[in-house]
């Protein structure tokens, strides 16, 4: 009986451990998209990733870049004349007509809410004169926000082998764009009345999660055959703001399902932690430095960031794996700089007196030499005068005789 009891206890322990391991394993998202990433929209911390640096084709999520560039131009109230090239654009459109005059902001709304390829061409031509020049602006923007593995050739995302990005880069681009109030307002719009010369309707946002996933605030979906289904989503919930990117999902349903799965994982396992301004941080020297601003990092729930102050005054917040999540200048090492400067100053002072001493010595030698020369000349003159006087006396005696 005792052996049976021990066996049962042992079995229950093993069962509980296996259940815990299984639950922890199931907690990690299992998705069908080939590439994905989730970041904290405020801190940029990566909360989940799958092949997030692999080169992929973005399709219409490209329009996030086109939209934010148009918004930041400051020309939203200006009128754009639609060209024949824009009116004949392939794919999804808002049915612009050649010669039609449309405010730039309305084109951005048609671009981001209804994914209008014609609106994208009209914006590019108005902003840069032609599509190629606008693509150059897009690539400059990508580099500015840190999207180093991205290259664009058009404003709408139609397939081109040289038009590519990564999930990580699209998250960075979207993080930047979502800081703009006008951009946030447009991508969160569910429906918008549209009255144009060629089309009168109510635009319905193509991002279905605005209706189906609580906390969703945008951003954009896309599809071309080569890229399959792409999706960028921003979600705010439980004091956490995330951006989720899924690339090359086999279907739109898979893209949405993957996004919700990743989102559920993020909100269940992570929290944003903030070190408030005024918090005192102790350096290795024992000196205490108060923070001058709030510092935020996103960590697994219940885990605290590891604080490390480097010798040159950098406060680093790390996770349990030792990865640096945030670096902040706590103090500048002025003491060593002052010490180095004080060591250099005596060298300069030593060089200066040496020069003066040399100059003084040279002057002494010069004046001494001149005095000797002058004295020598005086002696010669005195000797000459004496000889002259002797000669004159001798001559005078001859006259007396």
mmCIF file of C-alpha atoms in Angstrom:
data_model
loop_
_atom_site.group_PDB
_atom_site.id
_atom_site.type_symbol
_atom_site.label_atom_id
_atom_site.label_comp_id
_atom_site.label_asym_id
_atom_site.label_seq_id
_atom_site.Cartn_x
_atom_site.Cartn_y
_atom_site.Cartn_z
ATOM 1 C CA UNK A 1 0.000 0.000 0.000
ATOM 2 C CA UNK A 2 2.855 2.317 0.856
ATOM 3 C CA UNK A 3 4.538 1.577 -2.472
ATOM 4 C CA UNK A 4 1.271 2.245 -4.296
ATOM 5 C CA UNK A 5 0.903 5.604 -2.528
ATOM 6 C CA UNK A 6 4.432 6.611 -3.457
ATOM 7 C CA UNK A 7 3.811 5.555 -7.046
ATOM 8 C CA UNK A 8 0.642 7.659 -7.225
ATOM 9 C CA UNK A 9 2.388 10.729 -5.775
ATOM 10 C CA UNK A 10 5.296 10.311 -8.184
ATOM 11 C CA UNK A 11 2.896 9.918 -11.109
ATOM 12 C CA UNK A 12 1.001 13.076 -10.127
ATOM 13 C CA UNK A 13 4.261 15.065 -9.958
ATOM 14 C CA UNK A 14 5.353 13.810 -13.378
ATOM 15 C CA UNK A 15 1.895 14.559 -14.798
ATOM 16 C CA UNK A 16 1.908 18.076 -13.360
ATOM 17 C CA UNK A 17 5.394 18.790 -14.743
ATOM 18 C CA UNK A 18 4.519 17.448 -18.185
ATOM 19 C CA UNK A 19 1.330 19.519 -18.196
ATOM 20 C CA UNK A 20 3.287 22.651 -17.308
ATOM 21 C CA UNK A 21 5.847 22.050 -20.072
ATOM 22 C CA UNK A 22 3.079 21.311 -22.561
ATOM 23 C CA UNK A 23 1.209 24.485 -21.608
ATOM 24 C CA UNK A 24 4.359 26.587 -21.902
ATOM 25 C CA UNK A 25 5.053 25.093 -25.323
ATOM 26 C CA UNK A 26 1.515 25.671 -26.512
ATOM 27 C CA UNK A 27 1.748 29.284 -25.352
ATOM 28 C CA UNK A 28 4.148 30.117 -28.177
ATOM 29 C CA UNK A 29 2.202 31.084 -31.339
ATOM 30 C CA UNK A 30 2.025 28.435 -34.058
ATOM 31 C CA UNK A 31 1.293 30.352 -37.259
ATOM 32 C CA UNK A 32 1.021 29.635 -40.980
ATOM 33 C CA UNK A 33 2.530 32.898 -42.223
ATOM 34 C CA UNK A 34 6.110 32.431 -43.429
ATOM 35 C CA UNK A 35 7.361 35.557 -41.665
ATOM 36 C CA UNK A 36 6.046 37.584 -38.742
ATOM 37 C CA UNK A 37 6.988 39.947 -35.948
ATOM 38 C CA UNK A 38 5.333 41.697 -33.013
ATOM 39 C CA UNK A 39 6.875 44.772 -31.401
ATOM 40 C CA UNK A 40 5.859 47.151 -28.655
ATOM 41 C CA UNK A 41 4.755 50.249 -30.570
ATOM 42 C CA UNK A 42 6.162 52.551 -27.890
ATOM 43 C CA UNK A 43 9.494 50.955 -27.017
ATOM 44 C CA UNK A 44 10.215 48.987 -30.198
ATOM 45 C CA UNK A 45 10.996 45.859 -28.157
ATOM 46 C CA UNK A 46 10.495 42.637 -30.135
ATOM 47 C CA UNK A 47 7.959 40.411 -28.371
ATOM 48 C CA UNK A 48 7.667 37.694 -31.008
ATOM 49 C CA UNK A 49 9.294 36.904 -34.322
ATOM 50 C CA UNK A 50 9.395 34.241 -36.989
ATOM 51 C CA UNK A 51 11.867 34.684 -39.858
ATOM 52 C CA UNK A 52 11.403 38.422 -39.326
ATOM 53 C CA UNK A 53 14.508 39.439 -41.317
ATOM 54 C CA UNK A 54 13.750 37.295 -44.374
ATOM 55 C CA UNK A 55 13.272 39.242 -47.612
ATOM 56 C CA UNK A 56 9.611 39.173 -48.684
ATOM 57 C CA UNK A 57 7.286 40.941 -51.126
ATOM 58 C CA UNK A 58 5.003 43.410 -49.302
ATOM 59 C CA UNK A 59 2.101 43.956 -51.748
ATOM 60 C CA UNK A 60 -0.261 46.768 -50.656
ATOM 61 C CA UNK A 61 1.180 47.293 -47.180
ATOM 62 C CA UNK A 62 3.628 49.380 -49.246
ATOM 63 C CA UNK A 63 0.926 52.059 -49.146
ATOM 64 C CA UNK A 64 1.760 52.735 -45.488
ATOM 65 C CA UNK A 65 4.922 54.453 -46.750
ATOM 66 C CA UNK A 66 3.104 56.300 -49.550
ATOM 67 C CA UNK A 67 0.492 57.525 -47.095
ATOM 68 C CA UNK A 68 2.838 58.827 -44.405
ATOM 69 C CA UNK A 69 5.026 60.619 -46.974
ATOM 70 C CA UNK A 70 1.968 62.393 -48.387
ATOM 71 C CA UNK A 71 0.747 63.348 -44.916
ATOM 72 C CA UNK A 72 4.125 64.699 -43.845
ATOM 73 C CA UNK A 73 4.400 66.805 -47.021
ATOM 74 C CA UNK A 74 2.080 69.402 -45.470
ATOM 75 C CA UNK A 75 0.079 69.600 -48.711
ATOM 76 C CA UNK A 76 -3.040 67.654 -47.728
ATOM 77 C CA UNK A 77 -5.398 70.506 -48.627
ATOM 78 C CA UNK A 78 -3.879 71.038 -52.079
ATOM 79 C CA UNK A 79 -5.646 69.805 -55.203
ATOM 80 C CA UNK A 80 -4.174 67.039 -57.367
ATOM 81 C CA UNK A 81 -4.988 66.663 -61.078
ATOM 82 C CA UNK A 82 -5.285 62.967 -61.938
ATOM 83 C CA UNK A 83 -3.136 61.849 -64.903
ATOM 84 C CA UNK A 84 -4.040 59.236 -67.493
ATOM 85 C CA UNK A 85 -1.416 56.896 -66.004
ATOM 86 C CA UNK A 86 -3.040 57.118 -62.591
ATOM 87 C CA UNK A 87 -6.543 56.631 -63.981
ATOM 88 C CA UNK A 88 -5.427 53.461 -65.811
ATOM 89 C CA UNK A 89 -3.738 51.843 -62.776
ATOM 90 C CA UNK A 90 -4.136 48.082 -62.384
ATOM 91 C CA UNK A 91 -5.765 46.342 -59.434
ATOM 92 C CA UNK A 92 -7.895 47.842 -56.672
ATOM 93 C CA UNK A 93 -8.979 51.422 -57.418
ATOM 94 C CA UNK A 94 -11.174 54.286 -56.277
ATOM 95 C CA UNK A 95 -12.003 54.879 -59.959
ATOM 96 C CA UNK A 96 -10.330 58.230 -60.501
ATOM 97 C CA UNK A 97 -10.859 59.860 -63.895
ATOM 98 C CA UNK A 98 -8.219 61.553 -66.008
ATOM 99 C CA UNK A 99 -8.251 65.297 -65.367
ATOM 100 C CA UNK A 100 -10.271 64.955 -62.147
ATOM 101 C CA UNK A 101 -9.129 67.283 -59.345
ATOM 102 C CA UNK A 102 -8.940 65.625 -55.930
ATOM 103 C CA UNK A 103 -7.579 66.974 -52.609
ATOM 104 C CA UNK A 104 -4.408 65.167 -51.563
ATOM 105 C CA UNK A 105 -5.963 64.120 -48.232
ATOM 106 C CA UNK A 106 -8.860 62.462 -50.040
ATOM 107 C CA UNK A 107 -6.367 60.526 -52.163
ATOM 108 C CA UNK A 108 -4.602 59.344 -48.982
ATOM 109 C CA UNK A 109 -7.952 58.198 -47.585
ATOM 110 C CA UNK A 110 -8.715 56.274 -50.777
ATOM 111 C CA UNK A 111 -5.188 54.847 -50.644
ATOM 112 C CA UNK A 112 -5.250 53.568 -47.057
ATOM 113 C CA UNK A 113 -8.950 52.731 -46.555
ATOM 114 C CA UNK A 114 -9.787 51.264 -49.960
ATOM 115 C CA UNK A 115 -6.234 50.431 -51.129
ATOM 116 C CA UNK A 116 -6.597 52.480 -54.326
ATOM 117 C CA UNK A 117 -3.711 51.849 -56.709
ATOM 118 C CA UNK A 118 -4.841 54.803 -58.838
ATOM 119 C CA UNK A 119 -4.680 57.040 -55.769
ATOM 120 C CA UNK A 120 -1.136 55.792 -55.114
ATOM 121 C CA UNK A 121 0.025 56.766 -58.630
ATOM 122 C CA UNK A 122 -1.666 60.174 -58.389
ATOM 123 C CA UNK A 123 0.048 60.838 -55.064
ATOM 124 C CA UNK A 124 3.463 59.775 -56.375
ATOM 125 C CA UNK A 125 3.233 61.961 -59.467
ATOM 126 C CA UNK A 126 2.086 64.961 -57.460
ATOM 127 C CA UNK A 127 4.745 64.529 -54.794
ATOM 128 C CA UNK A 128 7.759 63.820 -57.014
ATOM 129 C CA UNK A 129 6.766 64.298 -60.666
ATOM 130 C CA UNK A 130 6.895 60.599 -61.541
ATOM 131 C CA UNK A 131 6.768 57.159 -59.936
ATOM 132 C CA UNK A 132 10.519 56.489 -60.113
ATOM 133 C CA UNK A 133 11.413 59.731 -58.335
ATOM 134 C CA UNK A 134 8.811 59.048 -55.660
ATOM 135 C CA UNK A 135 10.274 55.565 -55.156
ATOM 136 C CA UNK A 136 13.594 57.268 -54.411
ATOM 137 C CA UNK A 137 11.840 59.298 -51.700
ATOM 138 C CA UNK A 138 10.324 56.095 -50.316
ATOM 139 C CA UNK A 139 13.745 54.465 -50.087
ATOM 140 C CA UNK A 140 15.243 57.513 -48.381
ATOM 141 C CA UNK A 141 12.400 57.373 -45.858
ATOM 142 C CA UNK A 142 12.962 53.658 -45.253
ATOM 143 C CA UNK A 143 16.624 54.261 -44.428
ATOM 144 C CA UNK A 144 15.682 57.156 -42.136
ATOM 145 C CA UNK A 145 13.482 54.929 -39.953
ATOM 146 C CA UNK A 146 16.022 52.081 -39.877
ATOM 147 C CA UNK A 147 14.453 49.810 -42.508
ATOM 148 C CA UNK A 148 17.797 48.743 -43.942
ATOM 149 C CA UNK A 149 16.597 45.615 -45.793
ATOM 150 C CA UNK A 150 13.834 47.292 -47.784
ATOM 151 C CA UNK A 151 13.678 48.581 -51.354
ATOM 152 C CA UNK A 152 10.694 50.084 -53.181
ATOM 153 C CA UNK A 153 10.113 50.717 -56.886
ATOM 154 C CA UNK A 154 6.454 51.820 -56.836
ATOM 155 C CA UNK A 155 3.945 53.452 -54.462
ATOM 156 C CA UNK A 156 1.279 50.730 -54.495
ATOM 157 C CA UNK A 157 3.050 47.394 -53.980
ATOM 158 C CA UNK A 158 2.370 45.769 -57.343
ATOM 159 C CA UNK A 159 4.893 42.984 -57.817
ATOM 160 C CA UNK A 160 8.441 43.724 -58.873
ATOM 161 C CA UNK A 161 11.419 41.536 -58.027
ATOM 162 C CA UNK A 162 13.239 44.661 -56.762
ATOM 163 C CA UNK A 163 10.315 45.668 -54.539
ATOM 164 C CA UNK A 164 10.852 43.931 -51.199
ATOM 165 C CA UNK A 165 10.932 44.339 -47.423
ATOM 166 C CA UNK A 166 11.022 42.328 -44.183
ATOM 167 C CA UNK A 167 8.564 41.923 -41.330
ATOM 168 C CA UNK A 168 11.005 43.677 -39.032
ATOM 169 C CA UNK A 169 11.371 46.650 -41.389
ATOM 170 C CA UNK A 170 7.615 47.002 -41.877
ATOM 171 C CA UNK A 171 7.171 47.069 -38.103
ATOM 172 C CA UNK A 172 9.678 49.938 -37.863
ATOM 173 C CA UNK A 173 7.975 51.819 -40.700
ATOM 174 C CA UNK A 174 4.560 51.382 -39.112
ATOM 175 C CA UNK A 175 5.837 52.355 -35.675
ATOM 176 C CA UNK A 176 6.984 55.656 -37.166
ATOM 177 C CA UNK A 177 3.777 56.222 -39.153
ATOM 178 C CA UNK A 178 1.509 55.541 -36.169
ATOM 179 C CA UNK A 179 3.095 58.420 -34.288
ATOM 180 C CA UNK A 180 1.336 60.764 -36.732
ATOM 181 C CA UNK A 181 -2.151 61.767 -35.600
ATOM 182 C CA UNK A 182 -3.570 62.198 -39.116
ATOM 183 C CA UNK A 183 -2.238 58.809 -40.193
ATOM 184 C CA UNK A 184 -3.758 57.127 -37.113
ATOM 185 C CA UNK A 185 -7.108 58.783 -37.778
ATOM 186 C CA UNK A 186 -7.228 57.605 -41.403
ATOM 187 C CA UNK A 187 -6.175 53.978 -40.838
ATOM 188 C CA UNK A 188 -8.643 53.593 -37.981
ATOM 189 C CA UNK A 189 -11.579 54.805 -40.117
ATOM 190 C CA UNK A 190 -13.990 51.934 -40.680
ATOM 191 C CA UNK A 191 -16.226 53.582 -43.269
ATOM 192 C CA UNK A 192 -16.031 56.807 -45.278
ATOM 193 C CA UNK A 193 -18.450 58.351 -47.805
ATOM 194 C CA UNK A 194 -16.737 58.751 -51.186
ATOM 195 C CA UNK A 195 -18.019 61.097 -53.863
ATOM 196 C CA UNK A 196 -15.915 61.277 -56.992
ATOM 197 C CA UNK A 197 -16.532 61.990 -60.663
ATOM 198 C CA UNK A 198 -16.241 58.319 -61.518
ATOM 199 C CA UNK A 199 -17.483 56.650 -58.339
ATOM 200 C CA UNK A 200 -19.911 57.439 -55.554
ATOM 201 C CA UNK A 201 -20.022 54.961 -52.679
ATOM 202 C CA UNK A 202 -19.113 54.360 -49.041
ATOM 203 C CA UNK A 203 -15.582 53.078 -48.606
ATOM 204 C CA UNK A 204 -15.254 50.190 -46.166
ATOM 205 C CA UNK A 205 -11.833 49.653 -44.609
ATOM 206 C CA UNK A 206 -10.254 46.463 -45.965
ATOM 207 C CA UNK A 207 -8.716 45.618 -42.559
ATOM 208 C CA UNK A 208 -11.302 43.221 -41.116
ATOM 209 C CA UNK A 209 -9.800 43.130 -37.624
ATOM 210 C CA UNK A 210 -11.096 46.654 -37.014
ATOM 211 C CA UNK A 211 -14.413 44.879 -36.468
ATOM 212 C CA UNK A 212 -13.282 41.471 -35.238
ATOM 213 C CA UNK A 213 -10.352 41.948 -32.813
ATOM 214 C CA UNK A 214 -10.807 44.204 -29.755
ATOM 215 C CA UNK A 215 -8.328 47.068 -29.529
ATOM 216 C CA UNK A 216 -7.388 47.074 -33.234
ATOM 217 C CA UNK A 217 -6.588 50.578 -34.526
ATOM 218 C CA UNK A 218 -5.425 49.801 -38.129
ATOM 219 C CA UNK A 219 -3.291 49.473 -40.324
ATOM 220 C CA UNK A 220 -3.227 47.789 -43.808
ATOM 221 C CA UNK A 221 -3.557 44.522 -45.654
ATOM 222 C CA UNK A 222 -2.239 43.446 -49.053
ATOM 223 C CA UNK A 223 -2.196 40.739 -51.674
ATOM 224 C CA UNK A 224 -0.480 39.906 -54.929
ATOM 225 C CA UNK A 225 0.109 36.361 -56.104
ATOM 226 C CA UNK A 226 3.866 36.467 -55.502
ATOM 227 C CA UNK A 227 3.583 37.837 -51.956
ATOM 228 C CA UNK A 228 0.408 35.975 -50.949
ATOM 229 C CA UNK A 229 -1.433 37.677 -48.081
ATOM 230 C CA UNK A 230 0.337 40.377 -46.077
ATOM 231 C CA UNK A 231 -1.045 42.198 -43.060
ATOM 232 C CA UNK A 232 0.079 44.968 -40.699
ATOM 233 C CA UNK A 233 -2.008 45.525 -37.561
ATOM 234 C CA UNK A 234 -1.818 47.869 -34.596
ATOM 235 C CA UNK A 235 -3.581 46.909 -31.373
ATOM 236 C CA UNK A 236 -3.884 48.774 -28.062
ATOM 237 C CA UNK A 237 -5.082 46.904 -25.006
ATOM 238 C CA UNK A 238 -4.222 46.460 -21.305
ATOM 239 C CA UNK A 239 -1.746 49.371 -21.263
ATOM 240 C CA UNK A 240 0.186 47.750 -24.099
ATOM 241 C CA UNK A 241 0.406 48.921 -27.729
ATOM 242 C CA UNK A 242 1.693 46.438 -30.275
ATOM 243 C CA UNK A 243 2.356 46.309 -33.999
ATOM 244 C CA UNK A 244 2.009 42.899 -35.638
ATOM 245 C CA UNK A 245 3.253 42.106 -39.139
ATOM 246 C CA UNK A 246 2.501 38.839 -40.942
ATOM 247 C CA UNK A 247 3.900 38.123 -44.421
ATOM 248 C CA UNK A 248 3.129 35.457 -46.985
ATOM 249 C CA UNK A 249 0.119 33.856 -45.329
ATOM 250 C CA UNK A 250 -1.609 31.250 -47.538
ATOM 251 C CA UNK A 251 -4.995 32.992 -47.183
ATOM 252 C CA UNK A 252 -6.521 36.164 -45.780
ATOM 253 C CA UNK A 253 -8.153 34.077 -43.065
ATOM 254 C CA UNK A 254 -4.751 32.650 -42.099
ATOM 255 C CA UNK A 255 -3.257 36.164 -41.967
ATOM 256 C CA UNK A 256 -6.021 37.374 -39.652
ATOM 257 C CA UNK A 257 -5.913 34.246 -37.501
ATOM 258 C CA UNK A 258 -2.116 34.426 -37.186
ATOM 259 C CA UNK A 259 -2.350 38.086 -36.188
ATOM 260 C CA UNK A 260 -4.915 37.383 -33.462
ATOM 261 C CA UNK A 261 -2.889 34.407 -32.206
ATOM 262 C CA UNK A 262 0.246 36.524 -31.958
ATOM 263 C CA UNK A 263 -1.721 39.339 -30.321
ATOM 264 C CA UNK A 264 -3.238 37.035 -27.705
ATOM 265 C CA UNK A 265 0.235 35.723 -26.926
ATOM 266 C CA UNK A 266 1.580 39.241 -26.483
ATOM 267 C CA UNK A 267 -1.187 40.511 -24.220
ATOM 268 C CA UNK A 268 -1.096 37.343 -22.104
ATOM 269 C CA UNK A 269 2.643 37.274 -21.559
ATOM 270 C CA UNK A 270 4.078 40.805 -21.674
ATOM 271 C CA UNK A 271 3.725 44.091 -19.858
ATOM 272 C CA UNK A 272 5.311 47.491 -20.228
ATOM 273 C CA UNK A 273 7.385 48.515 -17.231
ATOM 274 C CA UNK A 274 8.471 52.092 -16.574
ATOM 275 C CA UNK A 275 11.260 53.536 -14.464
ATOM 276 C CA UNK A 276 9.905 56.958 -13.572
ATOM 277 C CA UNK A 277 11.882 60.183 -13.725
ATOM 278 C CA UNK A 278 13.556 60.747 -10.374
ATOM 279 C CA UNK A 279 14.287 57.046 -9.774
ATOM 280 C CA UNK A 280 17.756 56.811 -8.258
ATOM 281 C CA UNK A 281 20.234 54.530 -10.025
ATOM 282 C CA UNK A 282 23.430 53.494 -8.241
ATOM 283 C CA UNK A 283 26.646 53.188 -10.238
ATOM 284 C CA UNK A 284 29.515 50.802 -9.420
ATOM 285 C CA UNK A 285 31.331 53.668 -7.725
ATOM 286 C CA UNK A 286 28.490 53.913 -5.214
ATOM 287 C CA UNK A 287 27.354 57.277 -6.516
ATOM 288 C CA UNK A 288 23.615 57.703 -7.067
ATOM 289 C CA UNK A 289 22.129 59.345 -10.161
ATOM 290 C CA UNK A 290 18.414 60.250 -10.525
ATOM 291 C CA UNK A 291 16.742 59.620 -13.890
ATOM 292 C CA UNK A 292 15.818 62.810 -15.740
ATOM 293 C CA UNK A 293 13.058 61.129 -17.770
ATOM 294 C CA UNK A 294 10.785 58.065 -17.801
ATOM 295 C CA UNK A 295 12.331 54.905 -19.256
ATOM 296 C CA UNK A 296 10.060 52.109 -20.512
ATOM 297 C CA UNK A 297 10.772 48.536 -21.568
ATOM 298 C CA UNK A 298 8.462 45.632 -22.335
ATOM 299 C CA UNK A 299 9.136 42.456 -20.372
ATOM 300 C CA UNK A 300 7.503 39.083 -19.692
ATOM 301 C CA UNK A 301 4.914 39.518 -16.965
ATOM 302 C CA UNK A 302 6.555 39.229 -13.533
ATOM 303 C CA UNK A 303 10.105 39.660 -14.860
ATOM 304 C CA UNK A 304 12.064 42.752 -13.916
ATOM 305 C CA UNK A 305 14.711 44.332 -16.171
ATOM 306 C CA UNK A 306 18.317 43.858 -15.131
ATOM 307 C CA UNK A 307 20.026 47.196 -14.522
ATOM 308 C CA UNK A 308 23.659 47.608 -15.494
ATOM 309 C CA UNK A 309 25.645 50.850 -15.389
ATOM 310 C CA UNK A 310 28.730 50.821 -17.602
ATOM 311 C CA UNK A 311 31.980 52.563 -16.714
ATOM 312 C CA UNK A 312 31.270 55.340 -19.207
ATOM 313 C CA UNK A 313 27.897 56.197 -17.627
ATOM 314 C CA UNK A 314 25.435 54.226 -19.768
ATOM 315 C CA UNK A 315 22.462 52.669 -17.987
ATOM 316 C CA UNK A 316 21.501 49.428 -19.753
ATOM 317 C CA UNK A 317 18.235 47.607 -19.120
ATOM 318 C CA UNK A 318 18.531 43.917 -20.047
ATOM 319 C CA UNK A 319 16.250 40.898 -20.129
ATOM 320 C CA UNK A 320 16.991 37.543 -18.532
ATOM 321 C CA UNK A 321 19.007 36.465 -21.598
ATOM 322 C CA UNK A 322 21.264 39.494 -21.229
ATOM 323 C CA UNK A 323 19.942 41.253 -24.325
ATOM 324 C CA UNK A 324 20.079 45.045 -24.052
ATOM 325 C CA UNK A 325 16.537 46.405 -24.377
ATOM 326 C CA UNK A 326 17.382 50.042 -23.731
ATOM 327 C CA UNK A 327 20.461 52.214 -23.269
ATOM 328 C CA UNK A 328 20.333 55.603 -21.582
ATOM 329 C CA UNK A 329 23.100 58.070 -20.752
ATOM 330 C CA UNK A 330 23.047 58.323 -16.970
ATOM 331 C CA UNK A 331 26.132 60.496 -16.585
ATOM 332 C CA UNK A 332 29.143 61.546 -18.588
ATOM 333 C CA UNK A 333 32.525 60.554 -17.294
ATOM 334 C CA UNK A 334 33.814 64.087 -16.733
ATOM 335 C CA UNK A 335 36.266 63.044 -14.046
ATOM 336 C CA UNK A 336 38.449 61.050 -16.397
ATOM 337 C CA UNK A 337 38.254 63.792 -19.013
ATOM 338 C CA UNK A 338 39.290 66.372 -16.407
ATOM 339 C CA UNK A 339 42.123 64.122 -15.248
ATOM 340 C CA UNK A 340 43.302 63.631 -18.801
ATOM 341 C CA UNK A 341 43.137 67.372 -19.405
ATOM 342 C CA UNK A 342 45.084 68.094 -16.198
ATOM 343 C CA UNK A 343 47.770 65.682 -17.341
ATOM 344 C CA UNK A 344 48.029 67.391 -20.672
ATOM 345 C CA UNK A 345 48.135 70.938 -19.281
ATOM 346 C CA UNK A 346 51.509 70.593 -17.474
ATOM 347 C CA UNK A 347 53.031 69.424 -20.742
ATOM 348 C CA UNK A 348 51.879 72.611 -22.397
ATOM 349 C CA UNK A 349 53.118 74.680 -19.424
ATOM 350 C CA UNK A 350 56.514 72.948 -19.515
ATOM 351 C CA UNK A 351 56.859 73.629 -23.208
ATOM 352 C CA UNK A 352 56.010 77.329 -22.788
ATOM 353 C CA UNK A 353 58.596 78.135 -20.013
ATOM 354 C CA UNK A 354 61.279 76.253 -21.933
ATOM 355 C CA UNK A 355 60.726 78.460 -24.922
ATOM 356 C CA UNK A 356 60.830 81.601 -22.779
ATOM 357 C CA UNK A 357 63.973 80.462 -21.079
ATOM 358 C CA UNK A 358 65.579 79.790 -24.429
ATOM 359 C CA UNK A 359 64.540 83.220 -25.666
ATOM 360 C CA UNK A 360 65.922 84.904 -22.530
ATOM 361 C CA UNK A 361 69.184 83.032 -22.799
ATOM 362 C CA UNK A 362 69.517 83.962 -26.452
ATOM 363 C CA UNK A 363 68.832 87.593 -25.607
ATOM 364 C CA UNK A 364 71.437 87.568 -22.842
ATOM 365 C CA UNK A 365 74.031 86.071 -25.169
ATOM 366 C CA UNK A 366 73.136 88.544 -27.885
ATOM 367 C CA UNK A 367 73.316 91.597 -25.634
ATOM 368 C CA UNK A 368 76.465 90.281 -24.002
ATOM 369 C CA UNK A 369 78.058 89.849 -27.384
ATOM 370 C CA UNK A 370 77.068 93.331 -28.437
ATOM 371 C CA UNK A 371 78.475 94.814 -25.231
ATOM 372 C CA UNK A 372 81.765 92.977 -25.724
ATOM 373 C CA UNK A 373 81.948 94.162 -29.299
ATOM 374 C CA UNK A 374 81.145 97.709 -28.230
ATOM 375 C CA UNK A 375 83.776 97.557 -25.487
ATOM 376 C CA UNK A 376 86.338 96.230 -27.947
ATOM 377 C CA UNK A 377 85.563 99.075 -30.355
ATOM 378 C CA UNK A 378 85.861 101.627 -27.540
ATOM 379 C CA UNK A 379 89.267 100.268 -26.557
ATOM 380 C CA UNK A 380 90.450 100.386 -30.164
ATOM 381 C CA UNK A 381 89.238 103.965 -30.451
ATOM 382 C CA UNK A 382 90.983 104.951 -27.227
ATOM 383 C CA UNK A 383 94.244 103.391 -28.425
ATOM 384 C CA UNK A 384 93.908 105.194 -31.723
ATOM 385 C CA UNK A 385 93.350 108.505 -29.933
ATOM 386 C CA UNK A 386 96.387 107.959 -27.725
ATOM 387 C CA UNK A 387 98.605 107.213 -30.700
ATOM 388 C CA UNK A 388 97.260 110.297 -32.449
ATOM 389 C CA UNK A 389 97.973 112.482 -29.427
ATOM 390 C CA UNK A 390 101.524 111.126 -29.132
ATOM 391 C CA UNK A 391 102.161 111.875 -32.769
ATOM 392 C CA UNK A 392 100.839 115.409 -32.404
ATOM 393 C CA UNK A 393 103.074 116.038 -29.370
ATOM 394 C CA UNK A 394 106.052 114.757 -31.280
ATOM 395 C CA UNK A 395 105.280 117.109 -34.181
ATOM 396 C CA UNK A 396 104.787 120.015 -31.788
ATOM 397 C CA UNK A 397 108.221 119.472 -30.233
ATOM 398 C CA UNK A 398 109.789 119.614 -33.666
ATOM 399 C CA UNK A 399 108.265 123.018 -34.273
ATOM 400 C CA UNK A 400 109.549 124.335 -30.921
ATOM 401 C CA UNK A 401 113.104 123.546 -31.866
#
